[in-house]
Amino acid sequence: MPNFTEETISVAGGNLQVYKGGSGDPLLVLHGAGGNAGPRRYAQALAEKFTVYLPSHPGYGKSDRPGWVETMQDLACFYTWYQEQEGLENVRAIGFSMGGWLAAEMLSMTGHAFSKVMLVGAAGVKPNDGEITDIFIISPAQVRDLVYHDPSQVPEWDELFGTDPTPEQAQQAEADREMAIRLTWRPYMHNPRLPAKLGRVNVPTHILWGENDNLVPVECAGLYQQAIAGSQVTVISNCGHSPQIEKPDDFVQAALAFL
Amino acid sequence: MDVFYFTEMPYAEFPESEAEKFPSMRLTFPNTYFDPDTASGLMNRYLDEYQYAEEMGFDGLMINEHHNTPSCMDVEVNITGGILARITNRAKILMLGNMLPTSDNPVRLAEEIALLDVISGGRIISGFVRGIGIESWANNTNPIHNRERFEECHDLVVKTWTTPGPFRWEGNHYHYRAVNPWMLPVQKPHPPVWVPGTGSPETVEWTARHRYTYAAFLTPLEVAKNLFARYREYAASDGWEPGPEKFAFMICAHVNDTDEKAQESGKAFLWRMNYPLRGPREYWSPPGYTSRAGAAAVAARRPTPLHEMTYQELQDRYHLVVGSPDTVIKKLRHIRDELGIGSLLLEAQGGQLSHADTMRSIELFGKEVIPALKD
């Protein structure tokens, strides 16, 4: 199994925490609103083929927040800065949930960000029929209940949720939640102008969703597909909002086939 | 010591246990329980009671504002303040207050308060509040910006009152080309500013640094004492000594002819101490609304939440003072002497307290209790 290291680099005048592991072409992985869970099983599997970069977004984990990072567009600007500095432009990327929205904002800003990109249960686009679940007005435990369609099929459940968080972990989770609120409060978890701006995208884009996503309605997969010419959609059945955690084998198979 | 009359203007006209069907009686409790005709009667009744409170001798009338809750029908202190400005002629009007962080237009706010000061002939006390977490949801204002918007909104309102226009404002949250409202307050340099708190250390410091009056809301006496002591420390470090006028304390209070009668009628206050104070942490304190220091202070401030206290406990801890005039005078003197406050804010109508009991209470406060607190 590939070794991951945790490093801290300086980007835009602040520290950025990055998990890095594996070998091969770079693969940038952008975590969701809940924070950086580190190199889980899916990341280990991807690291067999790629050098996986898994940064904690500014304000998350051990990463500093430069004072100007207030919005998702600021965050996208930050990451183009990171890519340029680290020689990580035109790389493969996967964005989960809010990280998918981030990837889409980056796609809308520059053709240099990614060579191929996967958007997984991505926020960012307003559903027509449903609503993106407000994860801030309910408790973290309630959010978790909604994220996973069938907890019994989550192979890393005990590792992730088996023990009560330490006070430090609880405080970190609260800080992560505050950063998510800062970035996505209003309009909640979407950018009304994003679909129009995605008209410029001309890199291969794969949209992947859990069929039973209770946070970001699966209809958003179709809306992303409409917005991004030539994009493909895969829906994983019997699966919630986080296929990479709930069904890592299916997820990795789909990711490797595309990437 | 000045004594203020206050009601949250509750709508308690439905079975309160309905609240159990929902996460809280606030924010998401369905407004299908609201009947406008009932509300019309209640609002006019409450305004009559304010008028009577002035007539009976209260020094001031306090109003507040909340959203999405039957516990408080006053959704805009500048509207009710405008009514009181016109239907009363002596009492101070304490608006505690306008929610600064949820305001998108501080210049309009400055104009409105100035207009009230003009209509009332300079009787306005302009309270500025952060709003409880629920107001961030109801107004959809990012809780992470609560304190910085509070401060910037305040700075702009005060500058609007005190700096000749026109001037320009390009801040972080607020931007104006020509701040130059025609309407300015009567009181110079501007109406007194009060700020309420329940324990957040930053609020005490900010209030002391600005030399505003700090009002502790429904805290245990010990907590209020500590908050006031911190205020005095900040003042001392800035080289000044605050008088009693810088300190106010808010409690619920009810007086009736005898202790026995008061104990019976005072139970109506239990409504406001119960469901309206319950609800998920996310409602009351969304992530980012409270700083780490604030969260720690709030966690430490009360041994038991108000809604878990019995009627007796609420009274033992001076959150609710109930009794005959003599009993209430004794208790309120105790509070005054313990805290060294210049103003006592009495929520004297609360929950399901009837019009008749409210009027009798106002009368007894005016005729017997308030004069005895002036010695």
XYZ file of C-alpha atoms in Angstrom:
634
model
C 0.000 0.000 0.000
C 1.459 3.400 -0.968
C 2.752 5.568 1.812
C 1.213 8.956 2.292
C 3.160 11.775 3.850
C 1.728 14.894 5.403
C 3.513 18.072 4.475
C 3.034 21.748 5.038
C 3.880 24.176 2.273
C 3.482 27.911 2.053
C 0.930 29.206 -0.417
C -0.310 32.783 -0.679
C 1.425 33.644 2.568
C -0.172 30.887 4.640
C 0.481 27.276 5.499
C -1.249 24.637 3.429
C -1.512 21.087 4.760
C -1.182 18.482 2.001
C -1.334 14.707 2.143
C 0.744 13.283 -0.653
C 1.272 9.679 -1.691
C 1.832 7.222 -4.502
C 3.624 7.554 -7.772
C 2.812 8.455 -11.323
C 1.131 11.491 -12.808
C -0.283 13.976 -10.326
C -3.903 13.677 -9.238
C -5.354 16.551 -7.250
C -8.153 15.572 -4.864
C -10.394 18.317 -3.474
C -12.316 17.463 -0.323
C -15.861 18.440 0.542
C -17.428 20.802 3.073
C -16.988 18.333 5.921
C -13.205 18.563 5.811
C -10.161 16.522 4.883
C -10.538 12.932 6.092
C -6.985 12.175 4.946
C -5.929 9.373 2.607
C -8.845 6.961 2.990
C -9.035 3.631 1.202
C -10.085 5.149 -2.139
C -7.085 7.505 -2.081
C -4.745 4.609 -1.287
C -6.105 2.745 -4.288
C -5.732 5.749 -6.581
C -2.179 6.226 -5.330
C -1.252 2.901 -6.952
C -1.548 4.693 -10.291
C -1.085 8.354 -9.491
C 0.733 10.714 -7.200
C -2.211 11.851 -5.128
C -2.259 15.372 -3.687
C -4.903 15.843 -1.036
C -4.714 19.360 0.412
C -6.803 20.719 3.273
C -8.547 23.798 1.964
C -7.549 27.106 3.539
C -9.260 27.377 6.920
C -9.647 23.605 7.141
C -7.518 21.176 9.130
C -4.053 22.581 9.701
C -4.252 24.958 6.742
C -4.273 28.686 7.386
C -6.902 30.890 5.840
C -5.449 33.896 4.054
C -7.807 36.682 5.120
C -9.019 37.236 1.579
C -10.420 33.714 1.157
C -14.103 34.423 1.827
C -15.948 32.871 -1.102
C -15.758 29.839 -3.348
C -14.394 32.054 -6.099
C -11.629 33.214 -3.750
C -10.903 29.578 -2.966
C -10.685 28.766 -6.678
C -8.256 31.671 -7.099
C -6.223 30.292 -4.204
C -5.989 26.882 -5.846
C -4.925 28.234 -9.223
C -2.188 30.029 -7.278
C -1.252 26.722 -5.593
C -1.236 24.889 -8.917
C 0.998 27.441 -10.571
C 3.433 27.496 -7.653
C 3.657 23.721 -7.321
C 3.748 22.935 -11.030
C 0.388 21.205 -10.780
C -1.431 22.822 -13.694
C -3.111 20.675 -16.315
C -3.372 17.741 -13.924
C -6.095 15.221 -13.319
C -8.452 16.156 -10.520
C -11.353 14.825 -8.488
C -13.634 17.091 -6.509
C -16.032 15.754 -3.919
C -19.209 17.648 -3.011
C -18.134 21.219 -2.191
C -14.733 20.240 -3.653
C -16.576 19.386 -6.866
C -18.050 22.864 -6.867
C -14.535 24.202 -6.324
C -13.237 22.219 -9.300
C -16.108 23.546 -11.422
C -15.332 27.162 -10.423
C -11.695 26.570 -11.410
C -12.821 25.103 -14.730
C -14.909 28.210 -15.320
C -11.907 30.480 -14.710
C -9.115 28.864 -16.661
C -8.421 26.207 -19.245
C -5.097 25.492 -17.545
C -6.333 23.919 -14.329
C -7.120 20.360 -15.238
C -6.476 17.830 -17.986
C -9.376 15.657 -16.851
C -11.764 16.175 -13.982
C -14.278 14.162 -12.007
C -17.079 15.911 -10.180
C -18.502 13.668 -7.468
C -21.808 14.585 -5.834
C -20.805 18.133 -6.631
C -22.486 21.130 -5.071
C -22.435 24.404 -6.977
C -25.478 24.147 -9.244
C -29.008 24.859 -8.062
C -31.344 21.904 -8.534
C -34.585 22.570 -10.387
C -36.849 20.274 -8.407
C -35.143 19.385 -5.140
C -33.031 21.399 -2.765
C -29.478 21.026 -1.568
C -29.819 19.919 2.044
C -28.867 22.621 4.517
C -26.084 20.902 6.453
C -25.582 23.824 8.805
C -29.028 23.973 10.364
C -28.873 20.328 11.484
C -26.385 18.619 13.747
C -23.250 16.861 12.453
C -24.799 13.550 13.527
C -27.886 14.290 11.430
C -25.676 15.214 8.493
C -23.849 11.907 8.780
C -27.145 10.030 8.778
C -28.014 11.730 5.494
C -24.610 11.282 3.854
C -24.610 7.498 3.950
C -27.350 5.539 2.286
C -26.422 2.289 4.016
C -23.853 2.626 6.796
C -23.421 -1.143 6.933
C -21.700 -1.083 3.554
C -19.182 1.579 4.552
C -15.947 -0.413 4.967
C -14.160 2.257 6.983
C -17.111 3.049 9.289
C -15.359 2.048 12.498
C -12.205 3.909 11.590
C -14.136 7.014 10.685
C -16.903 7.003 13.249
C -16.223 4.161 15.686
C -14.923 6.300 18.518
C -16.063 9.586 19.972
C -13.966 12.498 18.796
C -11.311 13.832 21.162
C -11.797 17.436 22.303
C -9.151 18.488 19.766
C -10.950 16.630 16.975
C -14.263 18.158 18.001
C -12.729 21.611 17.937
C -11.227 20.923 14.502
C -14.590 19.737 13.201
C -16.178 22.952 14.486
C -13.502 25.075 12.804
C -14.028 23.156 9.546
C -17.746 23.770 9.820
C -17.155 27.477 10.319
C -15.027 27.568 7.179
C -17.751 25.799 5.217
C -20.274 28.382 6.457
C -17.957 31.211 5.522
C -17.645 29.887 1.966
C -21.121 28.656 1.196
C -23.688 30.470 3.343
C -25.469 32.525 0.679
C -26.495 31.636 -1.944
C -26.325 28.330 -0.159
C -23.919 25.826 -1.741
C -24.337 27.110 -5.274
C -23.429 29.881 -7.667
C -26.338 30.978 -9.868
C -23.907 32.081 -12.590
C -21.847 28.887 -12.627
C -23.753 26.868 -15.256
C -23.415 29.658 -17.831
C -19.698 30.015 -17.088
C -19.142 26.289 -17.523
C -19.878 26.783 -21.217
C -16.157 27.405 -21.736
C -15.051 24.006 -20.414
C -13.327 21.851 -22.992
C -11.544 19.228 -20.905
C -12.916 15.733 -20.400
C -15.295 15.829 -17.475
C -16.858 12.888 -15.681
C -19.789 13.454 -13.385
C -20.346 10.776 -10.775
C -23.200 10.570 -8.286
C -24.627 8.219 -5.720
C -28.135 7.294 -6.781
C -29.455 7.908 -3.264
C -27.724 11.201 -2.570
C -29.643 12.920 0.225
C -27.523 16.072 0.247
C -27.108 17.149 -3.373
C -29.996 15.829 -5.494
C -28.935 13.468 -8.251
C -30.711 15.744 -10.750
C -27.690 18.038 -10.393
C -25.638 15.417 -12.261
C -27.819 16.094 -15.296
C -27.556 19.856 -14.828
C -23.767 19.643 -14.763
C -23.868 17.453 -17.844
C -25.996 20.034 -19.664
C -23.596 22.798 -18.658
C -20.383 21.026 -19.672
C -20.253 19.960 -23.295
C -19.228 16.362 -23.842
C -19.310 15.392 -20.168
C -20.357 11.917 -19.083
C -22.430 10.848 -16.105
C -22.182 7.729 -13.987
C -24.698 7.034 -11.252
C -23.749 4.440 -8.642
C -26.767 2.566 -7.430
C -27.619 1.907 -3.794
C -25.214 4.606 -2.691
C -25.383 7.947 -0.894
C -23.572 11.262 -1.189
C -20.006 9.967 -0.769
C -19.395 7.036 -3.116
C -15.660 7.193 -2.431
C -16.344 6.277 1.206
C -19.551 4.284 0.934
C -18.568 2.194 -2.120
C -14.834 2.745 -2.555
C -14.292 -0.218 -4.885
C -17.005 0.883 -7.326
C -15.797 4.433 -7.071
C -12.142 3.590 -7.732
C -13.097 1.406 -10.661
C -15.058 4.256 -12.261
C -12.312 6.766 -11.481
C -9.530 4.656 -12.942
C -11.554 3.882 -16.053
C -11.963 7.600 -16.695
C -8.694 9.043 -15.495
C -32.269 53.840 39.657
C -34.503 53.967 36.596
C -37.076 51.235 36.169
C -38.165 50.139 32.699
C -41.277 48.260 31.637
C -40.880 45.591 28.994
C -42.836 42.910 27.193
C -41.724 40.777 24.262
C -45.305 40.982 22.984
C -45.805 37.225 22.962
C -48.409 35.260 21.069
C -49.278 32.500 23.503
C -52.691 31.685 22.040
C -52.121 28.053 21.090
C -51.351 24.914 23.078
C -47.673 25.272 23.857
C -47.136 21.534 23.645
C -47.512 21.914 19.855
C -43.886 23.030 19.988
C -42.919 19.446 20.743
C -43.794 18.449 17.206
C -40.960 20.623 15.873
C -37.280 21.167 16.634
C -38.098 24.440 18.375
C -40.839 27.004 18.960
C -38.594 29.372 17.017
C -37.346 29.664 13.450
C -39.123 26.684 11.884
C -42.235 26.475 14.060
C -44.918 26.832 11.364
C -46.626 30.197 11.096
C -49.873 28.389 10.332
C -50.452 28.677 14.094
C -50.629 32.457 13.665
C -53.986 34.177 13.502
C -53.774 37.836 12.440
C -57.003 38.857 14.160
C -55.754 37.452 17.447
C -52.447 39.203 16.900
C -54.227 42.468 16.216
C -55.966 42.315 19.571
C -52.783 41.383 21.381
C -50.582 44.033 19.785
C -53.035 46.799 20.599
C -53.390 45.476 24.124
C -49.626 45.480 24.619
C -49.340 49.049 23.336
C -52.102 50.123 25.737
C -50.157 48.498 28.550
C -47.025 50.438 27.592
C -49.041 53.658 27.743
C -50.365 52.705 31.171
C -46.834 51.860 32.343
C -45.768 55.408 31.557
C -48.848 56.795 33.255
C -48.166 54.753 36.403
C -44.599 55.975 36.702
C -42.155 53.705 34.927
C -39.107 55.735 33.922
C -38.698 53.973 30.631
C -40.319 51.619 28.170
C -38.208 48.888 26.669
C -38.912 47.088 23.410
C -37.041 44.378 21.571
C -37.154 42.483 18.319
C -37.061 38.844 17.228
C -38.034 36.935 14.114
C -39.855 33.681 13.378
C -41.119 33.207 16.903
C -44.421 33.423 18.783
C -42.470 34.531 21.836
C -41.968 37.988 20.341
C -44.306 39.635 17.867
C -42.261 42.817 17.723
C -40.410 42.327 14.457
C -39.166 45.896 14.104
C -38.287 48.067 17.091
C -38.297 51.159 14.934
C -41.988 50.656 14.176
C -43.072 50.030 17.752
C -40.615 52.704 18.871
C -42.333 55.126 16.514
C -45.704 54.304 18.022
C -44.434 54.732 21.573
C -42.749 57.984 20.582
C -46.156 59.359 19.661
C -48.463 57.804 22.276
C -46.228 58.608 25.257
C -44.646 61.882 26.271
C -42.300 61.418 29.201
C -40.748 57.982 29.450
C -37.473 57.055 27.841
C -37.867 54.632 24.957
C -35.274 51.917 25.171
C -34.955 49.980 21.964
C -32.864 46.957 22.846
C -32.523 46.803 20.184
C -31.788 47.086 16.544
C -29.922 44.049 15.221
C -26.910 45.497 13.520
C -25.391 42.429 11.819
C -28.582 41.568 9.978
C -29.024 45.132 8.731
C -28.033 45.644 5.137
C -28.570 49.386 5.321
C -26.996 51.139 8.324
C -27.682 54.600 6.908
C -31.399 53.871 6.715
C -31.151 52.564 10.274
C -29.459 55.788 11.416
C -32.226 57.791 9.731
C -34.980 55.756 11.346
C -33.564 56.076 14.849
C -32.990 59.782 14.273
C -36.610 60.154 13.192
C -37.751 58.450 16.387
C -35.553 60.738 18.442
C -37.067 63.732 16.670
C -40.670 62.567 17.120
C -40.114 61.621 20.761
C -38.289 64.842 21.540
C -35.019 63.126 22.411
C -36.312 60.204 24.458
C -34.669 57.413 22.469
C -32.084 55.060 23.919
C -30.588 53.265 20.971
C -29.771 49.684 21.859
C -27.583 47.784 19.445
C -27.653 44.012 19.491
C -25.941 41.154 17.678
C -29.187 39.170 17.574
C -29.391 35.599 18.801
C -28.251 32.933 16.359
C -31.808 32.396 15.170
C -31.831 35.892 13.670
C -28.885 34.934 11.459
C -31.041 32.176 10.000
C -34.237 34.200 9.750
C -32.463 37.078 7.989
C -29.983 34.808 6.199
C -26.948 36.758 7.326
C -23.732 34.779 7.547
C -23.136 34.126 11.263
C -19.377 34.116 10.678
C -19.597 37.840 9.936
C -21.852 38.639 12.882
C -19.348 40.503 15.010
C -17.562 42.312 12.187
C -20.868 43.450 10.695
C -22.021 44.554 14.156
C -18.948 46.701 14.529
C -18.938 48.160 11.025
C -22.665 48.848 11.099
C -22.258 50.572 14.453
C -19.356 52.684 13.222
C -21.330 53.810 10.221
C -24.528 54.591 12.174
C -22.631 56.672 14.702
C -20.657 58.442 11.994
C -23.888 59.162 10.149
C -25.259 60.798 13.307
C -22.155 62.765 14.181
C -20.271 63.685 11.001
C -21.666 66.382 8.736
C -22.628 64.994 5.352
C -22.191 64.248 2.645
C -19.451 61.701 3.120
C -18.544 58.467 1.455
C -18.263 55.033 3.067
C -16.361 52.169 1.484
C -16.111 49.486 4.168
C -15.898 45.719 4.159
C -19.608 45.065 4.394
C -21.206 48.442 3.683
C -20.682 50.872 0.838
C -22.235 54.295 0.203
C -21.659 57.097 -2.248
C -23.351 59.927 -0.381
C -24.135 59.512 3.300
C -26.122 62.622 3.991
C -29.515 61.902 5.569
C -31.614 64.950 6.258
C -32.938 63.455 9.462
C -30.564 63.644 12.441
C -31.153 62.913 16.125
C -32.158 65.508 18.706
C -29.761 64.179 21.339
C -26.155 65.266 20.829
C -23.724 63.958 19.969
C -26.181 61.097 19.493
C -28.766 59.083 21.461
C -27.312 56.955 24.259
C -26.217 53.526 23.087
C -26.849 50.406 25.136
C -25.670 46.902 24.436
C -27.073 43.727 25.969
C -25.071 40.661 26.793
C -25.390 37.278 28.408
C -21.729 36.584 28.930
C -19.697 37.009 25.768
C -16.399 38.573 26.933
C -15.841 40.428 23.655
C -19.165 42.242 24.015
C -18.304 43.479 27.508
C -14.954 44.750 26.333
C -16.365 46.410 23.215
C -19.136 48.091 25.238
C -16.700 49.345 27.870
C -14.268 50.657 25.267
C -17.097 52.693 23.756
C -18.360 53.797 27.182
C -21.832 52.514 26.416
C -24.284 51.038 28.905
C -24.038 47.277 29.272
C -27.258 45.406 30.051
C -26.960 41.872 31.428
C -29.941 39.771 30.352
C -31.361 37.079 32.616
C -27.998 36.048 33.948
C -27.434 34.833 37.499
C -26.469 37.709 39.798
C -22.958 36.343 40.144
C -22.467 36.299 36.389
C -23.766 39.864 36.046
C -21.418 40.925 38.830
C -18.457 39.376 37.033
C -19.429 40.953 33.727
C -19.772 44.370 35.354
C -16.433 43.869 37.116
C -14.789 43.181 33.772
C -16.407 46.293 32.354
C -14.929 48.306 35.227
C -11.503 46.788 34.588
C -11.573 47.801 30.925
C -12.747 51.255 31.900
C -9.963 51.562 34.493
C -7.383 50.538 31.919
C -8.726 53.326 29.728
C -8.498 55.753 32.623
C -12.105 56.339 33.572
C -14.604 55.129 36.155
C -18.110 54.107 35.091
C -21.072 55.228 37.172
C -24.231 53.156 37.739
C -25.691 54.562 34.515
C -23.371 52.225 32.606
C -24.995 49.120 34.065
C -28.445 47.655 33.524
C -29.992 44.319 34.452
C -32.986 42.608 32.908
C -35.257 40.124 34.674
C -38.863 39.048 34.650
C -40.958 40.498 37.433
C -44.552 40.293 38.550
C -46.372 41.925 41.421
C -49.880 41.329 42.691
C -51.824 42.298 45.792
C -50.544 39.443 47.933
C -47.731 36.934 47.702
C -50.271 34.197 47.312
C -52.065 35.870 44.432
C -48.795 36.821 42.775
C -47.445 33.301 43.015
C -50.556 32.103 41.238
C -50.702 34.725 38.474
C -46.920 34.746 38.068
C -46.995 31.199 36.778
C -47.975 32.726 33.436
C -44.300 33.571 32.986
C -43.385 29.887 32.799
C -44.553 29.906 29.176
C -41.735 32.241 28.157
C -39.165 30.301 30.168
C -40.023 27.014 28.511
C -40.448 26.176 24.813
C -39.304 29.536 23.439
C -35.914 28.883 25.012
C -35.510 25.381 23.629
C -34.141 24.253 20.341
C -31.100 22.784 18.639
C -27.699 24.282 19.212
C -27.544 25.061 15.486
C -30.544 27.392 15.802
C -29.233 29.272 18.807
C -25.588 29.342 17.932
C -24.841 28.511 14.304
C -21.194 27.697 13.603
C -19.181 30.889 13.598
C -21.723 32.960 15.536
C -19.902 32.593 18.837
C -16.158 32.860 19.289
C -14.287 30.155 21.210
C -13.965 32.504 24.173
C -17.625 33.395 23.946
C -18.674 29.760 23.781
C -16.607 28.934 26.842
C -18.038 31.881 28.759
C -21.608 31.050 27.806
C -21.116 27.410 28.774
C -19.871 28.549 32.169
C -22.513 31.175 32.804
C -25.448 29.098 34.019
C -25.487 25.916 35.976
C -28.884 24.995 34.500
C -30.646 26.366 31.410
C -33.652 28.529 32.280
C -36.037 26.126 30.606
C -34.955 23.329 32.936
C -35.586 25.332 36.100
C -38.646 25.019 38.252
C -40.811 28.012 39.142
C -39.123 28.101 42.518
C -35.609 27.861 41.085
C -36.292 30.714 38.675
C -37.318 32.837 41.643
C -34.483 31.707 43.909
C -32.001 32.791 41.257
C -33.650 36.156 40.551
C -34.526 35.388 36.950
C -38.149 35.885 37.914
C -39.178 38.046 40.841
C -42.757 37.460 41.987
C -44.729 38.626 44.982
C -46.616 41.308 46.840
C -45.242 44.858 46.603
C -43.285 44.394 49.829
C -41.710 41.146 48.718
C -40.824 42.508 45.309
C -39.391 45.725 46.759
C -37.092 43.679 48.999
C -35.870 41.524 46.154
C -35.359 44.354 43.709
C -33.471 46.387 46.320
C -31.254 43.364 46.840
C -30.516 43.216 43.116
C -29.882 46.949 42.934
C -27.502 46.905 45.882
C -25.678 43.763 44.775
C -25.086 44.980 41.242
C -24.800 48.755 41.554
C -26.983 49.239 38.491
C -28.490 52.456 37.214
C -31.329 50.773 35.375
C -33.530 47.810 36.098
C -35.324 46.360 33.081
C -38.452 44.503 34.088
C -40.218 42.157 31.745
C -43.479 42.683 33.580
C -45.709 41.168 30.963
C -44.596 37.751 29.874
C -46.008 34.592 28.404
C -49.662 34.128 29.158
C -50.033 36.887 31.734
C -53.503 38.295 31.183
C -54.392 41.908 30.514
C -56.025 42.235 33.932
C -53.032 40.814 35.794
C -50.652 42.890 33.695
C -52.565 46.107 34.410
C -52.745 45.391 38.140
C -49.040 44.611 38.180
C -48.192 47.838 36.333
C -50.340 49.784 38.764
C -48.704 48.265 41.840
C -45.238 48.740 40.390
C -46.014 52.386 39.718
C -47.742 53.193 42.978
C -45.713 51.123 45.429
C -42.646 49.421 44.083
C -40.925 52.042 41.927
C -41.156 54.836 44.539
C -39.580 52.488 47.079
C -36.655 51.835 44.725
C -35.855 55.525 44.450
C -34.530 55.898 47.997
